[in-house]
Amino acid sequence: MGKRYFCDYCDRSFQDNLHNRKKHLNGVQHLRAKRAWYDLFRDAAAILQEEQTKKPCRKFLQTGQCDFGSNCRFSHMTEQDLEKLSAQVQGEQRSKELQQEGADVPPGTIEDWLERRAKRLSTAQSN
């Protein structure tokens, strides 16, 4: 049957040859899946900066859904979401400043970390 190539981003495999691999790696589905994967690891400051430059998506605000999903060029965040994200960024900046000053910062509990992770994953899946 020959060698097979498995793409971790797209969670699919296909016959591995130069033509098929090149076609897949340059495909829209692969590029979207790859972008979504790397977006999971962006810091809150970068997300906030990007979302503040976008205009709100009218379709998403009216119906709660957008045909473009995470590929929409408009923002799907509400004012409350932006405020929460801004507070998170400020909190991260304060903790970095405290660490640079040498103050002992409690690392937080595992429950806090799991809660933040669940929120990140749910927002990534909704987009």
mmCIF file of C-alpha atoms in Angstrom:
data_model
loop_
_atom_site.group_PDB
_atom_site.id
_atom_site.type_symbol
_atom_site.label_atom_id
_atom_site.label_comp_id
_atom_site.label_asym_id
_atom_site.label_seq_id
_atom_site.Cartn_x
_atom_site.Cartn_y
_atom_site.Cartn_z
ATOM 1 C CA MET A 1 0.000 0.000 0.000
ATOM 2 C CA GLY A 2 2.982 2.314 0.424
ATOM 3 C CA LYS A 3 3.856 5.010 2.888
ATOM 4 C CA ARG A 4 1.174 7.181 4.405
ATOM 5 C CA TYR A 5 1.473 10.723 5.714
ATOM 6 C CA PHE A 6 -0.512 11.706 8.806
ATOM 7 C CA CYS A 7 -1.214 15.386 9.395
ATOM 8 C CA ASP A 8 -1.528 16.146 13.106
ATOM 9 C CA TYR A 9 -3.255 19.479 12.474
ATOM 10 C CA CYS A 10 -5.987 18.052 10.244
ATOM 11 C CA ASP A 11 -6.142 14.602 11.894
ATOM 12 C CA ARG A 12 -6.113 12.769 8.568
ATOM 13 C CA SER A 13 -3.769 10.637 6.546
ATOM 14 C CA PHE A 14 -3.144 10.143 2.841
ATOM 15 C CA GLN A 15 -0.703 8.425 0.496
ATOM 16 C CA ASP A 16 2.679 10.058 0.917
ATOM 17 C CA ASN A 17 4.203 11.400 -2.263
ATOM 18 C CA LEU A 18 5.468 14.812 -3.269
ATOM 19 C CA HIS A 19 2.316 15.864 -5.124
ATOM 20 C CA ASN A 20 -0.162 14.821 -2.393
ATOM 21 C CA ARG A 21 1.871 16.291 0.457
ATOM 22 C CA LYS A 22 2.416 19.594 -1.347
ATOM 23 C CA LYS A 23 -1.268 19.809 -2.261
ATOM 24 C CA HIS A 24 -2.323 19.119 1.337
ATOM 25 C CA LEU A 25 0.154 21.490 3.000
ATOM 26 C CA ASN A 26 -0.931 24.360 0.753
ATOM 27 C CA GLY A 27 -4.642 23.561 1.101
ATOM 28 C CA VAL A 28 -7.127 25.859 2.804
ATOM 29 C CA GLN A 29 -8.293 23.204 5.283
ATOM 30 C CA HIS A 30 -4.740 22.503 6.456
ATOM 31 C CA LEU A 31 -3.848 26.179 6.775
ATOM 32 C CA ARG A 32 -6.999 26.845 8.829
ATOM 33 C CA ALA A 33 -6.351 23.874 11.116
ATOM 34 C CA LYS A 34 -2.730 24.925 11.588
ATOM 35 C CA ARG A 35 -3.747 28.509 12.398
ATOM 36 C CA ALA A 36 -6.358 27.309 14.898
ATOM 37 C CA TRP A 37 -3.752 25.121 16.607
ATOM 38 C CA TYR A 38 -1.245 27.949 17.019
ATOM 39 C CA ASP A 39 -3.957 30.371 18.129
ATOM 40 C CA LEU A 40 -4.462 28.192 21.213
ATOM 41 C CA PHE A 41 -0.991 29.212 22.423
ATOM 42 C CA ARG A 42 -1.119 32.962 21.827
ATOM 43 C CA ASP A 43 -0.899 35.187 24.852
ATOM 44 C CA ALA A 44 -3.825 37.307 25.983
ATOM 45 C CA ALA A 45 -2.125 40.605 25.078
ATOM 46 C CA ALA A 46 -1.782 39.597 21.419
ATOM 47 C CA ILE A 47 -5.397 38.434 21.266
ATOM 48 C CA LEU A 48 -6.619 41.660 22.882
ATOM 49 C CA GLN A 49 -4.625 43.828 20.498
ATOM 50 C CA GLU A 50 -5.946 41.947 17.471
ATOM 51 C CA GLU A 51 -9.570 41.992 18.653
ATOM 52 C CA GLN A 52 -9.507 45.717 19.446
ATOM 53 C CA THR A 53 -8.448 46.552 15.893
ATOM 54 C CA LYS A 54 -11.366 44.601 14.385
ATOM 55 C CA LYS A 55 -14.886 45.923 13.934
ATOM 56 C CA PRO A 56 -17.728 43.885 15.511
ATOM 57 C CA CYS A 57 -19.371 41.246 13.302
ATOM 58 C CA ARG A 58 -22.963 42.331 12.714
ATOM 59 C CA LYS A 59 -24.168 38.866 11.765
ATOM 60 C CA PHE A 60 -22.676 37.374 14.940
ATOM 61 C CA LEU A 61 -24.159 40.088 17.154
ATOM 62 C CA GLN A 62 -27.638 39.681 15.628
ATOM 63 C CA THR A 63 -27.888 35.907 15.402
ATOM 64 C CA GLY A 64 -25.080 34.558 17.579
ATOM 65 C CA GLN A 65 -23.634 32.705 14.593
ATOM 66 C CA CYS A 66 -21.399 33.617 11.700
ATOM 67 C CA ASP A 67 -20.937 31.644 8.500
ATOM 68 C CA PHE A 68 -17.210 32.391 8.484
ATOM 69 C CA GLY A 69 -16.535 31.212 12.055
ATOM 70 C CA SER A 70 -12.925 31.692 13.140
ATOM 71 C CA ASN A 71 -12.025 32.918 9.653
ATOM 72 C CA CYS A 72 -14.243 35.981 9.955
ATOM 73 C CA ARG A 73 -12.349 39.230 9.597
ATOM 74 C CA PHE A 74 -14.640 40.893 12.148
ATOM 75 C CA SER A 75 -14.605 40.445 15.917
ATOM 76 C CA HIS A 76 -16.946 37.986 17.614
ATOM 77 C CA MET A 77 -16.148 39.327 21.095
ATOM 78 C CA THR A 78 -18.658 41.329 23.096
ATOM 79 C CA GLU A 79 -17.750 44.332 25.224
ATOM 80 C CA GLN A 80 -17.803 42.124 28.321
ATOM 81 C CA ASP A 81 -15.423 39.642 26.694
ATOM 82 C CA LEU A 82 -13.021 42.455 25.815
ATOM 83 C CA GLU A 83 -13.182 43.813 29.378
ATOM 84 C CA LYS A 84 -12.428 40.371 30.827
ATOM 85 C CA LEU A 85 -9.538 39.932 28.419
ATOM 86 C CA SER A 86 -8.208 43.375 29.292
ATOM 87 C CA ALA A 87 -8.365 42.550 33.015
ATOM 88 C CA GLN A 88 -6.527 39.293 32.346
ATOM 89 C CA VAL A 89 -3.783 41.131 30.450
ATOM 90 C CA GLN A 90 -3.407 43.653 33.278
ATOM 91 C CA GLY A 91 -3.201 40.828 35.819
ATOM 92 C CA GLU A 92 -0.514 39.067 33.793
ATOM 93 C CA GLN A 93 1.461 42.309 33.508
ATOM 94 C CA ARG A 94 1.245 42.886 37.258
ATOM 95 C CA SER A 95 2.452 39.367 38.016
ATOM 96 C CA LYS A 96 5.377 39.785 35.591
ATOM 97 C CA GLU A 97 6.313 43.064 37.250
ATOM 98 C CA LEU A 98 6.192 41.434 40.683
ATOM 99 C CA GLN A 99 8.371 38.567 39.474
ATOM 100 C CA GLN A 100 10.912 41.015 38.067
ATOM 101 C CA GLU A 101 10.994 42.855 41.386
ATOM 102 C CA GLY A 102 11.740 39.571 43.121
ATOM 103 C CA ALA A 103 8.542 39.364 45.144
ATOM 104 C CA ASP A 104 7.119 35.947 45.886
ATOM 105 C CA VAL A 105 4.029 35.392 43.772
ATOM 106 C CA PRO A 106 1.846 32.449 44.690
ATOM 107 C CA PRO A 107 1.652 30.145 41.682
ATOM 108 C CA GLY A 108 -2.101 29.677 41.998
ATOM 109 C CA THR A 109 -4.044 26.500 42.310
ATOM 110 C CA ILE A 110 -4.530 23.744 39.793
ATOM 111 C CA GLU A 111 -8.251 24.580 39.737
ATOM 112 C CA ASP A 112 -7.489 28.120 38.533
ATOM 113 C CA TRP A 113 -5.277 26.765 35.781
ATOM 114 C CA LEU A 114 -7.877 24.206 34.685
ATOM 115 C CA GLU A 115 -10.577 26.884 34.632
ATOM 116 C CA ARG A 116 -8.463 29.228 32.468
ATOM 117 C CA ARG A 117 -7.594 26.329 30.137
ATOM 118 C CA ALA A 118 -11.265 25.343 29.767
ATOM 119 C CA LYS A 119 -12.183 28.954 28.906
ATOM 120 C CA ARG A 120 -9.412 29.162 26.281
ATOM 121 C CA LEU A 121 -10.487 25.894 24.693
ATOM 122 C CA SER A 122 -14.170 26.836 24.655
ATOM 123 C CA THR A 123 -13.458 30.204 23.009
ATOM 124 C CA ALA A 124 -11.190 28.528 20.468
ATOM 125 C CA GLN A 125 -13.867 25.972 19.597
ATOM 126 C CA SER A 126 -16.609 28.600 19.352
ATOM 127 C CA ASN A 127 -14.508 30.628 16.917
#
